Coordinates of C-alpha atoms (C1' of nucleotides) in Angstrom, one line a residue:
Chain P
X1 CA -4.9 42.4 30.1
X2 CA -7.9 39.9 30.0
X3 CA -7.9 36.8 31.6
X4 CA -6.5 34.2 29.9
X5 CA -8.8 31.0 28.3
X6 CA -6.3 28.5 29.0
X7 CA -6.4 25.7 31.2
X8 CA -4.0 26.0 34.7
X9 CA -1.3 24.2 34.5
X10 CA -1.6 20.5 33.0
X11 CA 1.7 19.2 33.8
X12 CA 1.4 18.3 38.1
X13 CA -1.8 16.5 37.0
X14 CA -0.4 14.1 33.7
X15 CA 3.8 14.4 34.7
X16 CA 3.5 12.9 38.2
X17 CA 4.0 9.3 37.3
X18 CA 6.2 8.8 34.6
X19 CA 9.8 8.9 35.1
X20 CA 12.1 11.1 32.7
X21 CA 10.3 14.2 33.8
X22 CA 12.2 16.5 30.7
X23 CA 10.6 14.2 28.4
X24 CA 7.1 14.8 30.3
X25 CA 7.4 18.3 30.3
X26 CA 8.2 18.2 26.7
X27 CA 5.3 16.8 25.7
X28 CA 3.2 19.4 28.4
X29 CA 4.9 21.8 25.8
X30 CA 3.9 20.2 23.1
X31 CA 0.0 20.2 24.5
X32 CA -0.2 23.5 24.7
X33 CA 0.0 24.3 21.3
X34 CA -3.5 22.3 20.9
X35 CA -4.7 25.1 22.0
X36 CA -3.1 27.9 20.4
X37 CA -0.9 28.1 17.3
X38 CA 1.7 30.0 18.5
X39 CA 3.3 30.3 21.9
X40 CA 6.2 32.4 23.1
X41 CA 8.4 30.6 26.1
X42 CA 6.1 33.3 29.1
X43 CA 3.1 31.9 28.1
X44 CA 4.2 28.1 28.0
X45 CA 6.4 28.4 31.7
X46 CA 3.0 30.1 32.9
X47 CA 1.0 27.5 31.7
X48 CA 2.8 24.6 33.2
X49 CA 4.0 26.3 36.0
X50 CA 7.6 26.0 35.3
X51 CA 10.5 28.6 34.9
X52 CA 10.6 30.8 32.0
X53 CA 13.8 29.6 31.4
X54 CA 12.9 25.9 31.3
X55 CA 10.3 26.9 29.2
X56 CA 12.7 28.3 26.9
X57 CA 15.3 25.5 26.8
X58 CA 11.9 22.9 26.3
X59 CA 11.0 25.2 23.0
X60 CA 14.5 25.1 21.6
X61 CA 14.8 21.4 21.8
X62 CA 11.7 20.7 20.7
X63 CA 12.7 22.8 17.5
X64 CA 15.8 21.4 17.1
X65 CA 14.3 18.3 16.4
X66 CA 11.4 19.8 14.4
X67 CA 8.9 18.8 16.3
X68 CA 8.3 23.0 16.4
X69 CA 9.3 25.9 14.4
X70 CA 10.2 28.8 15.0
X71 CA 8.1 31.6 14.0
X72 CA 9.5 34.9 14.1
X73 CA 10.4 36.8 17.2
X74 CA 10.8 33.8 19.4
X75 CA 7.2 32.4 19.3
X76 CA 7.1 29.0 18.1
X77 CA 4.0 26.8 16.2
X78 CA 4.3 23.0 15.7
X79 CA 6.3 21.8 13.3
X80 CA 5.7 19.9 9.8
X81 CA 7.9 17.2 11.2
X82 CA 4.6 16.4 13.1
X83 CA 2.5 16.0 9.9
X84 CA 5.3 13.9 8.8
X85 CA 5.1 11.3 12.1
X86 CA 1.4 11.6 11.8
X87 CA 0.7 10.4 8.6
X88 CA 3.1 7.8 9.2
X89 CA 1.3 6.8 12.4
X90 CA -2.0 7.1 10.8
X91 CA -0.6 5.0 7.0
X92 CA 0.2 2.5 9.0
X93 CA -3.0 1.5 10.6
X94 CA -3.8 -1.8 9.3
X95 CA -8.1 -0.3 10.5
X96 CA -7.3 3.1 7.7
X97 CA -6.0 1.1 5.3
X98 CA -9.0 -1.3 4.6
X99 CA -11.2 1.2 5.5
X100 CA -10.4 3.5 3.0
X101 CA -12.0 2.2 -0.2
X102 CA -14.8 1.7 1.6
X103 CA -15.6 4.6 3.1
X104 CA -15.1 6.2 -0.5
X105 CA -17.9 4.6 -1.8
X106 CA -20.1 5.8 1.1
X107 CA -19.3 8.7 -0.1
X108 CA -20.5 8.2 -3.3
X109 CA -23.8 6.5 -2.3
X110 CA -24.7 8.7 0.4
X111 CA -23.4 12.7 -1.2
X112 CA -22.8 13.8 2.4
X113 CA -19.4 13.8 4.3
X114 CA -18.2 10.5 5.9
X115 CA -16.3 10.1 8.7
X116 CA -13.8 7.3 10.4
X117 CA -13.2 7.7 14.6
X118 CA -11.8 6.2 16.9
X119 CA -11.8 7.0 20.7
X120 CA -8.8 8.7 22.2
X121 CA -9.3 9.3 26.1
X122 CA -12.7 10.5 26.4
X123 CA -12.7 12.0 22.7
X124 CA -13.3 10.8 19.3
X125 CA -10.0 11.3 17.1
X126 CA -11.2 11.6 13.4
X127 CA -8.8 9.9 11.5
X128 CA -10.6 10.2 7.7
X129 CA -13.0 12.4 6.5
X130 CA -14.5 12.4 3.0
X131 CA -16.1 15.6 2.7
X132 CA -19.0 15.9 0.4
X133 CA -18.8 16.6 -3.0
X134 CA -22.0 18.5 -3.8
X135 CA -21.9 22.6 -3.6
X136 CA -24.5 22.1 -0.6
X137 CA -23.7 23.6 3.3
X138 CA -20.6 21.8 3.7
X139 CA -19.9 20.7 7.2
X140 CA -17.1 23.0 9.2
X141 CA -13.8 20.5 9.1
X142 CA -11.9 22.3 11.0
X143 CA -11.2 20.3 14.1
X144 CA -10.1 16.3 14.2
X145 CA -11.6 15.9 17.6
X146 CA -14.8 15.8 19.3
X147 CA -16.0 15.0 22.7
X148 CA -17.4 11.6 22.5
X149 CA -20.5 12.1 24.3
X150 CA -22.4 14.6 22.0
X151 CA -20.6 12.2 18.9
X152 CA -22.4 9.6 17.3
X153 CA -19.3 8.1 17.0
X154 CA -18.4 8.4 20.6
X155 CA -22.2 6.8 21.3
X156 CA -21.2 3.6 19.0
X157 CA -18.2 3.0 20.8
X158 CA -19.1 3.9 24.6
X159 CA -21.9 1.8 24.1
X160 CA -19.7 -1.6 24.0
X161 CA -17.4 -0.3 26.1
X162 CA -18.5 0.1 29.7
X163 CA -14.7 1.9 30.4
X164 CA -15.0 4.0 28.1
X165 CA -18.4 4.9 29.1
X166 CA -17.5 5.3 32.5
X167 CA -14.8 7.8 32.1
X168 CA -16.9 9.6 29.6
X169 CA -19.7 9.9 32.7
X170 CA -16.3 10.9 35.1
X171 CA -15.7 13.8 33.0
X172 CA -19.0 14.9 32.4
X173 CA -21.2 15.5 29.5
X174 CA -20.8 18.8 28.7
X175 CA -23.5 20.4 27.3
X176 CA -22.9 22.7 23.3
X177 CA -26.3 23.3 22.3
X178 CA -29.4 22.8 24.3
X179 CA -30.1 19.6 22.5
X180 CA -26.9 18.5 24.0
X181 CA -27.9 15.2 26.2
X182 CA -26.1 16.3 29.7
X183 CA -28.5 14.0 31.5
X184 CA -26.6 11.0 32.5
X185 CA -29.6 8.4 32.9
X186 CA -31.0 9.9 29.5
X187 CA -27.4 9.1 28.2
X188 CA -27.0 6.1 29.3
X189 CA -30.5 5.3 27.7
X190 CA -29.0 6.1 24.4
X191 CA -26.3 3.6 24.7
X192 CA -29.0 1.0 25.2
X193 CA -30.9 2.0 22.3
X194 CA -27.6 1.7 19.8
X195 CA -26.9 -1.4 21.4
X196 CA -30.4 -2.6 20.0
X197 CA -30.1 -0.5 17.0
X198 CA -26.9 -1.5 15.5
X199 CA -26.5 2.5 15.2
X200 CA -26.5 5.5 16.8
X201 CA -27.5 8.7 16.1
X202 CA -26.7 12.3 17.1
X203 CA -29.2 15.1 16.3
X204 CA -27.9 19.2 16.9
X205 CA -25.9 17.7 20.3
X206 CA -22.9 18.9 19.2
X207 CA -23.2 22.0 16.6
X208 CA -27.0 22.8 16.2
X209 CA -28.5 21.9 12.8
X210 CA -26.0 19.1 12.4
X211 CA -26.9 16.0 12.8
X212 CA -25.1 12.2 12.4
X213 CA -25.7 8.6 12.4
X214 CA -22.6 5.8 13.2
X215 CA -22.2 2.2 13.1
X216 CA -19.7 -0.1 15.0
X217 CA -16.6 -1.6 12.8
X218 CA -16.0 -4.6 15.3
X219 CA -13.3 -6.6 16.3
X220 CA -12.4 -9.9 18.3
X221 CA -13.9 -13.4 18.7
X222 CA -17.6 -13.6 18.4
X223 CA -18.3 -14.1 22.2
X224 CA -16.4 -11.0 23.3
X225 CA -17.2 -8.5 20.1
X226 CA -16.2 -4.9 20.8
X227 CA -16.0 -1.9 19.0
X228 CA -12.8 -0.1 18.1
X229 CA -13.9 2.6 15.5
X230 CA -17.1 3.6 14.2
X231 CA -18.1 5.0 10.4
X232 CA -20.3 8.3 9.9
X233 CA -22.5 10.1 8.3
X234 CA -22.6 13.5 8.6
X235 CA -24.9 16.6 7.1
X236 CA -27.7 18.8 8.3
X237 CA -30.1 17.5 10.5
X238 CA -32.6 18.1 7.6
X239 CA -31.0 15.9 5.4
X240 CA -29.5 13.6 7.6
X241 CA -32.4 12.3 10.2
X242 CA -35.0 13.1 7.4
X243 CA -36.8 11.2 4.8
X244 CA -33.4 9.5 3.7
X245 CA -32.7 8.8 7.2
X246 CA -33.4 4.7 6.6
X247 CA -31.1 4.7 3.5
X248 CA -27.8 6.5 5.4
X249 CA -28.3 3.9 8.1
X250 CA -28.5 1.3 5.8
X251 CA -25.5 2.4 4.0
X252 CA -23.5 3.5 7.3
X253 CA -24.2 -0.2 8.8
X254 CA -23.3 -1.5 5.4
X255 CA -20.1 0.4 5.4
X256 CA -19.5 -0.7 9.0
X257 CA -19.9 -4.2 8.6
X258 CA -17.7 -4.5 5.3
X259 CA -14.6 -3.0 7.1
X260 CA -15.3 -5.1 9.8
X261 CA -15.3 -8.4 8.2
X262 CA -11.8 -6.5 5.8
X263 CA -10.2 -6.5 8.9
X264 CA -11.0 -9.7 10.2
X265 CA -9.7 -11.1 6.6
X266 CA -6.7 -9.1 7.1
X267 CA -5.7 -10.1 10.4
X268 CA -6.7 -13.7 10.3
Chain H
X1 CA 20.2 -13.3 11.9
X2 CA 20.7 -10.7 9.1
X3 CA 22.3 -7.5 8.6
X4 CA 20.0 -5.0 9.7
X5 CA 19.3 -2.3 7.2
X6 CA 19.3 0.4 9.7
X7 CA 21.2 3.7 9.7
X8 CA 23.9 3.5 12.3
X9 CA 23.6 5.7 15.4
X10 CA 21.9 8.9 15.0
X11 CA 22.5 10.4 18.0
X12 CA 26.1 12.0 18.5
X13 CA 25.6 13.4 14.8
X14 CA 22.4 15.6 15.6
X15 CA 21.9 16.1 19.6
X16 CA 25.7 17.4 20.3
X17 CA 24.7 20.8 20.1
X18 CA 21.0 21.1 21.7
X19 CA 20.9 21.5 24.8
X20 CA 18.4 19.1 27.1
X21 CA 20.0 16.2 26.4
X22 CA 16.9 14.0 27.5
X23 CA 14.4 15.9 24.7
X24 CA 17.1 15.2 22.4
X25 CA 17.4 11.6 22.8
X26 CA 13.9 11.3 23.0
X27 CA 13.4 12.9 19.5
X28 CA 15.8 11.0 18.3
X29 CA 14.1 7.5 19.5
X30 CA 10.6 9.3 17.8
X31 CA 12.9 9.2 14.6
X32 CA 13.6 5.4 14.6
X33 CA 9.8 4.6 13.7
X34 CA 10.4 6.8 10.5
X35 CA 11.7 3.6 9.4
X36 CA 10.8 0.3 11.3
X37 CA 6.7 0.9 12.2
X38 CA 7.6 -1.5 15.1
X39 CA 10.5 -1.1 17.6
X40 CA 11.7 -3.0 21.6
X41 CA 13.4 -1.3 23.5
X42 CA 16.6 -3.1 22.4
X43 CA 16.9 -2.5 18.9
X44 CA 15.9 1.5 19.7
X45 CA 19.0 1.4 22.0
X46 CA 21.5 -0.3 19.8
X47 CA 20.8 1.9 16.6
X48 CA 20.9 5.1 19.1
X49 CA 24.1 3.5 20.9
X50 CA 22.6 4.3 24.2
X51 CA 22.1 1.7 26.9
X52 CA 19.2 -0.3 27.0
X53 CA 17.5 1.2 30.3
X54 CA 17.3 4.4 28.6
X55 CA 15.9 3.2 25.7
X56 CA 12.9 1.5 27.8
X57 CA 12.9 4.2 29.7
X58 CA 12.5 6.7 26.7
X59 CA 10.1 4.6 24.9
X60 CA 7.8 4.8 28.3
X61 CA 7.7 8.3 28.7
X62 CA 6.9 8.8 24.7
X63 CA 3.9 6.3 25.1
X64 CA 2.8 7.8 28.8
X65 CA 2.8 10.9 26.8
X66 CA 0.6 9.4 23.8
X67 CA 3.6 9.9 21.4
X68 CA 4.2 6.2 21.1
X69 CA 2.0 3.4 21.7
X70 CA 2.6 0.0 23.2
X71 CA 1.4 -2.6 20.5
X72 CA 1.6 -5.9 23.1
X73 CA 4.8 -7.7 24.2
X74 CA 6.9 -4.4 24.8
X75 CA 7.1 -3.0 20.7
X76 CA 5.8 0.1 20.6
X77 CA 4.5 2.2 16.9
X78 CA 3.8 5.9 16.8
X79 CA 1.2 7.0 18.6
X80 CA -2.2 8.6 17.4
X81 CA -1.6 11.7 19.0
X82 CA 1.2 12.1 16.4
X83 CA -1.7 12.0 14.4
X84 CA -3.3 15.1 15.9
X85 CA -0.6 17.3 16.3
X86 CA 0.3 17.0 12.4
X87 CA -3.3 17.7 11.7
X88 CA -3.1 20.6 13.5
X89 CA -0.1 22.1 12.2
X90 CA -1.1 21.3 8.9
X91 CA -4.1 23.1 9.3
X92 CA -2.8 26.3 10.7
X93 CA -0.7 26.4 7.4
X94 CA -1.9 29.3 6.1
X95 CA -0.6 28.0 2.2
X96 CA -2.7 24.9 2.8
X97 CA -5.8 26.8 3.7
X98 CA -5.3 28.8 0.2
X99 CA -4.3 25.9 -1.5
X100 CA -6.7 23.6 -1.0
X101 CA -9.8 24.9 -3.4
X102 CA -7.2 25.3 -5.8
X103 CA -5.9 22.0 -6.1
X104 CA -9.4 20.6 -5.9
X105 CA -10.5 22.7 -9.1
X106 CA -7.2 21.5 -10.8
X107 CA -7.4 17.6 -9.7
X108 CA -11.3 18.7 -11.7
X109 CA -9.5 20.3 -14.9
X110 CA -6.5 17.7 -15.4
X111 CA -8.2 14.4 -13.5
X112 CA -4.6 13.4 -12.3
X113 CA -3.5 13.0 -9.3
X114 CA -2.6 16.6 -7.8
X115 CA 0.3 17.2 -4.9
X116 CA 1.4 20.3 -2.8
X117 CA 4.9 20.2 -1.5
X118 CA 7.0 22.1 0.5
X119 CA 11.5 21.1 1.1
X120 CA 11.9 19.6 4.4
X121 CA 15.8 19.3 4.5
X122 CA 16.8 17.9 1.4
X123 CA 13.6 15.9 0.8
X124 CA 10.0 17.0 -0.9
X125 CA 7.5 16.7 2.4
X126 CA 3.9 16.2 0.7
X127 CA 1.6 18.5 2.3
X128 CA -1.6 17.4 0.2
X129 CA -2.4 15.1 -2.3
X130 CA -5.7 14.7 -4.1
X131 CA -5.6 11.2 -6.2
X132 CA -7.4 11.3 -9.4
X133 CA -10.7 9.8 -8.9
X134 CA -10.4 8.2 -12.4
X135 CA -10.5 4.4 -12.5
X136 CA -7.2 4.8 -14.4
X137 CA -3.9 3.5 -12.9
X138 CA -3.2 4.7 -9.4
X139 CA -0.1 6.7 -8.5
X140 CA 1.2 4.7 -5.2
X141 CA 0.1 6.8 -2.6
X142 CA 2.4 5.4 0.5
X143 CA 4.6 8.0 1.1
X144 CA 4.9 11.4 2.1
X145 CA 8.3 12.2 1.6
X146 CA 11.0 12.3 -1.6
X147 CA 14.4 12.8 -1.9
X148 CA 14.5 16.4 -3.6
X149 CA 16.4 15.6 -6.3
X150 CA 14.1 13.3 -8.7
X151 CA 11.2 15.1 -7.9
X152 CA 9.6 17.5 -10.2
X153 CA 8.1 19.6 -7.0
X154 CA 11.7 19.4 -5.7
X155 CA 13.5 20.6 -8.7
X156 CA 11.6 23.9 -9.0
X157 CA 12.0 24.5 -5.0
X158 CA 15.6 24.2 -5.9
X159 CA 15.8 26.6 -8.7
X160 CA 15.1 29.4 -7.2
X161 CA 16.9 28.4 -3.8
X162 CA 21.0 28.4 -4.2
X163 CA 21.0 26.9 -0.6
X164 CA 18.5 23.9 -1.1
X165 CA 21.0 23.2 -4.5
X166 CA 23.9 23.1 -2.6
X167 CA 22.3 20.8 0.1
X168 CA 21.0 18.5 -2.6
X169 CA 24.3 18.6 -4.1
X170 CA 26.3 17.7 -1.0
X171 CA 23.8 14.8 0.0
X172 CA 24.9 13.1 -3.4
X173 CA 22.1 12.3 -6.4
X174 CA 21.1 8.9 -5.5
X175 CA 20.2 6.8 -8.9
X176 CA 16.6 5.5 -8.1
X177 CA 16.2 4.1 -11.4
X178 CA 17.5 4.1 -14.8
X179 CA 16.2 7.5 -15.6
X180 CA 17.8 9.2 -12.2
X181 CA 19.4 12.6 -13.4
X182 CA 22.4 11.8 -10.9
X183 CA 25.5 14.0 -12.9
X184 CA 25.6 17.2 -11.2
X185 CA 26.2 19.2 -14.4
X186 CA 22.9 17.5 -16.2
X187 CA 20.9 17.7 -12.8
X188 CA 21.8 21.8 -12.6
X189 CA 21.0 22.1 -16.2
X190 CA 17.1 21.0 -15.5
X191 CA 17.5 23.8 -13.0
X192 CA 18.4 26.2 -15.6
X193 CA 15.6 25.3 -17.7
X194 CA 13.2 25.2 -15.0
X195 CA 14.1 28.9 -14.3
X196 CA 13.6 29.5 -18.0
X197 CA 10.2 27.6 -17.9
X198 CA 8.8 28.5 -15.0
X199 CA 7.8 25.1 -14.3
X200 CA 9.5 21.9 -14.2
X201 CA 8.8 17.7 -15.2
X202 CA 10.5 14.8 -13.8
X203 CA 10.1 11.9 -16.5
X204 CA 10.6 8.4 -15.0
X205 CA 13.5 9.3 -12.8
X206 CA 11.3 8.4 -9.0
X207 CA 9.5 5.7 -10.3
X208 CA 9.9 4.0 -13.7
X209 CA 6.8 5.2 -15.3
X210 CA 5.7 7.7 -13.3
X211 CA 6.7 11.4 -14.2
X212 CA 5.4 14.8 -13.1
X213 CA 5.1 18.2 -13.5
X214 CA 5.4 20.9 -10.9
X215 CA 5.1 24.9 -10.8
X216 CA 6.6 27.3 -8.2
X217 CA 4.2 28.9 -5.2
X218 CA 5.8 32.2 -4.5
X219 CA 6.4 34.8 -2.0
X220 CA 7.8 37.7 -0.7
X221 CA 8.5 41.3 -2.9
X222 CA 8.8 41.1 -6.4
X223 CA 12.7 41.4 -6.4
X224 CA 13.0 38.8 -4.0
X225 CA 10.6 36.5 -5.1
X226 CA 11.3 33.3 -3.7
X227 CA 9.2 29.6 -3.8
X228 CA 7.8 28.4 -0.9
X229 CA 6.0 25.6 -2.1
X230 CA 5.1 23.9 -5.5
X231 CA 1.9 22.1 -7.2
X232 CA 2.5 19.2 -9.0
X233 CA 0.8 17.0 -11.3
X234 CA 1.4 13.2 -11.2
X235 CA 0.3 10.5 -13.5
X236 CA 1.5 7.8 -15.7
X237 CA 4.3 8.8 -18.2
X238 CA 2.6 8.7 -21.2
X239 CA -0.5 9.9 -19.8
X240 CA 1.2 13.4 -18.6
X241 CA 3.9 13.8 -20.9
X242 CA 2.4 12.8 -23.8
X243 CA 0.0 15.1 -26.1
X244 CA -1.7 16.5 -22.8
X245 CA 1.6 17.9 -22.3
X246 CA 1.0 21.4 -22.8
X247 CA -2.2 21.6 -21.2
X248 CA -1.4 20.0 -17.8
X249 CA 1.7 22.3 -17.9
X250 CA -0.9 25.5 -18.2
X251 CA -3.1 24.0 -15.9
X252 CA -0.2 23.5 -12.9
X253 CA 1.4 26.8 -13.9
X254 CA -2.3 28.5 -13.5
X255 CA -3.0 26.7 -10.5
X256 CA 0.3 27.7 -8.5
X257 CA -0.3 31.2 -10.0
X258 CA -3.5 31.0 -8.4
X259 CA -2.3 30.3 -5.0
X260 CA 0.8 32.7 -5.1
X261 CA -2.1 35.6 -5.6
X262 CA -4.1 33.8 -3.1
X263 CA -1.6 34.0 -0.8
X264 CA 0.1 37.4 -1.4
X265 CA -3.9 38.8 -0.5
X266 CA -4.2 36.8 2.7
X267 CA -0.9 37.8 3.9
X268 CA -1.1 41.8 3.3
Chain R
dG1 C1' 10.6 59.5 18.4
dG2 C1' 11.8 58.2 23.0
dG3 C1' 10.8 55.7 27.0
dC4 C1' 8.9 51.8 29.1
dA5 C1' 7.1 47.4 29.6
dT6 C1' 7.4 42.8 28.0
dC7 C1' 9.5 39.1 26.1
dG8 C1' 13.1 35.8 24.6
dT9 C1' 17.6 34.3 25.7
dT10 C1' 21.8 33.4 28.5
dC11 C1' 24.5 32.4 32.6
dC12 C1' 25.5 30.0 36.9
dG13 C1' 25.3 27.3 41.2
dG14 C1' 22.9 23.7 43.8
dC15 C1' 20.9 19.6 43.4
dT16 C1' 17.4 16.9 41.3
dT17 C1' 17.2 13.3 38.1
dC18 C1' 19.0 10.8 34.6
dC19 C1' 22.4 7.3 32.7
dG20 C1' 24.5 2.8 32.4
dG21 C1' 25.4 -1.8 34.1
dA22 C1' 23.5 -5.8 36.2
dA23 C1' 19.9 -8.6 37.8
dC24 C1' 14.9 -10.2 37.4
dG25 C1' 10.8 -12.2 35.0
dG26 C1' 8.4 -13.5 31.0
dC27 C1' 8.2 -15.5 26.5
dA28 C1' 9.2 -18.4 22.6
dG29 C1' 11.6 -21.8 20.4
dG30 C1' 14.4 -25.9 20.6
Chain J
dC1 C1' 12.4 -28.7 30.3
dC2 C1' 15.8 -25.7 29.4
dT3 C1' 18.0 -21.8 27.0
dG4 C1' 18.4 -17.6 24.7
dC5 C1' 16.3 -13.2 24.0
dC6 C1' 13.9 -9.3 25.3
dG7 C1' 11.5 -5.9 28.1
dT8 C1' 11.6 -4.1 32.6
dT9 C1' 13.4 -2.7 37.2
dC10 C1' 16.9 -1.4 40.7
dC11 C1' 20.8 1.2 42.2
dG12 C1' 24.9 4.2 42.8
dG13 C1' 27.5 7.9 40.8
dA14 C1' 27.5 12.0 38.4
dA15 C1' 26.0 14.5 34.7
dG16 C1' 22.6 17.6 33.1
dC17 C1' 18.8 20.1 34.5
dC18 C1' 16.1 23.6 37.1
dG19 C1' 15.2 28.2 38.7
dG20 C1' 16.4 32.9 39.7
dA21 C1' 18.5 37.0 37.9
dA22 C1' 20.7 39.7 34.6
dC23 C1' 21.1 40.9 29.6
dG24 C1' 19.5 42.4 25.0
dA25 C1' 15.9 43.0 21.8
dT26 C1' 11.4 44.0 20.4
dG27 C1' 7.4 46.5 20.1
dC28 C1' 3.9 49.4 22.1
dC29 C1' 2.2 53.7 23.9
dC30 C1' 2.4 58.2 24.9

DNA sequence: GGGCATCGTTCCGGCTTCCGGAACGGCAGG
DNA sequence: CCTGCCGTTCCGGAAGCCGGAACGATGCCC
């Protein structure tokens, strides 16, 4: 038997302060099928360190609710009623909503995939992504989060958020390819150079031969501006921090700058 | 202070027979925001009929767990993580993965929008929808689920599923506008005919001057055959009834034929 | 094909932890 | 300023949960 990938157990380090601890460990349950799509109840008591029978009990409450289903032979895989919350959750974000249209016609000016993050904990959370039309490489859309350091989105937003840039420093910047920025002073340098940009770019950090470039949507009173999701271009680096390089920043801060003053309409 | 329009307690009807009582009732509270995107911890408690600590004390443990979120002066809305999880099962659905090219090649060919839909319960869950890019009249595009019966996606799921009829038939045909199929007898006949078809159309009975038409995704041996899923097409009335008729009805039919095959190949 | 290892599920006693009521603090409206 | 209303906290009683072990099923390997 090989040794397992997975992370030791989660649940001492995130379920020690909240009260309700069966609600806790249900979500621990839920967390460990970000990481694989189907569990059985051995694997998830291992991974959280709790009886197998627990486990078991967790996985058939979750599924009576829907939150999992059951797939065959008592493994289980999250469950559409998921999708359902999630789109709900995601529809009703005043930030989506305006952003939408816009981000469409990035699309169309640009002919690369666009992108809308926020940051969740240390990571960006894509919540849209246009992909490109064209019959060109099309970028690989199979995951919805990122760590934000090697992100251009995660740049815009650490850099007007010294938090946020602190806890991505805590954790570490974890290096993908070896143009991955792990140095934390040469990091930190990046953040000053979007803050005098207006943008930030992101060149084969996080999957080599892709590149991006983000701008800020901001929010709050002029003194105290800060940045609570950024807009993105995405493509190979060829394409991307080439010859068209000032026209997709032009059109990213565009982008960026007409959601942000939608949203100030809209919640005004 | 008005009548709220909420469902009386959901609770005792669902959660008798899980065990974990806790999960339950904390599944239950995620199902409140289905309706209201903003709850307190007292209304939560009154339409669950539990006491008003528990209800605060739920609605923490959702939002330490990133379930909920706290949107200031104690309301909480569903949290972004909801996000994520649907996004990941969503994307380990194998029928979406075959689906997807599919619908985009057909959304090409008819330039309407295109859905996928699967039965949730008694209600069409929309797993994908691809609006026409045409400047034409948009379909409303805020929702993701529909009772069963006065959808076209729903009415072929149903004719080749006895059990999904009966359900629908039990839950009651609720008129949703002058056009509603709500006698039983009429509403099996469009079964009958979708079985004779092989695809069906809803014509104005969701939304008044809105119809559809929707083709079965199938699956398992060729005795047993069984739908899964369905495509649909959705436009204006007159636009996808009228004289394109025939052609969007060959161009769903092809399309859903195209994923069964798709399907039946990735799963041997 | 048979045996074995593994896994999911069930049962039960001890006790952890959760529930409900009441009191506290903050907020908004009168 | 006062008065509802709402979210949160505290506490005792007890209900429901946890963990270990036994059961039944599944699937793998020989």
């Amino acid at each position: 038997m090989t040794v397992l990938p997975f992370t030791p157990p989660v649940l001492p380090d995130e379920a020690e302060d909240s009260p309700l601890r069966s609600v806790s460990t249900a979500v621990a349950v839920l967390d460990c099928f970000t990481d694989s799509p189907e569990l059985g109840a051995t694997k998830v008591a291992a991974r959280l360190g709790i009886a197998k029978s627990t486990a078991c009990r967790m996985l058939a409450a979750l599924a009576a609710g829907g939150l999992l289903e059951k797939a065959g032979s008592g493994r289980y895989r999250l469950g559409l009623r998921l999708f359902e919350y999630g789109q709900l959750a995601v529809d009703r974000l005043l930030l989506r909503e305006v952003a939408m249209p816009v981000l469409g016609e990035l699309r169309e000016t640009v002919r690369e995939t666009v992108q809308l993050g926020v940051a969740v904990g240390t990571d960006v959370l894509y919540l849209e992504r246009l992909e490109t039309e064209g019959a060109g490489l099309r970028f690989r859309t199979d995951y919805h989060r990122n760590p934000a350091h090697s992100s251009s989105i995660g740049r815009v937003l650490a850099a007007s958020d010294p938090s946020l840039t602190m806890a991505i420093l805590e954790r570490g910047l974890e290096r993908r390819t070896p143009f991955t920025v792990v140095d934390p002073r040469r990091w930190r340098q990046t953040l000053v150079q979007t803050r005098e940009q207006g943008y930030a770019t992101c060149r084969d950090e996080y999957d080599q031969g892709w590149s991006s470039i983000a701008a800020p949507i901001l929010t709050g009173a002029s003194g105290r501006r800060r940045a609570v999701a950024a807009v993105s271009v995405v493509g190979s680096t060829s394409r991307v921090l080439g010859p068209r390089k000032p026209a997709l920043v032009q059109g990213v801060r565009r982008a960026a700058e007409r959601i942000t003053v939608a949203l100030e309409r809209a919640t005004s």
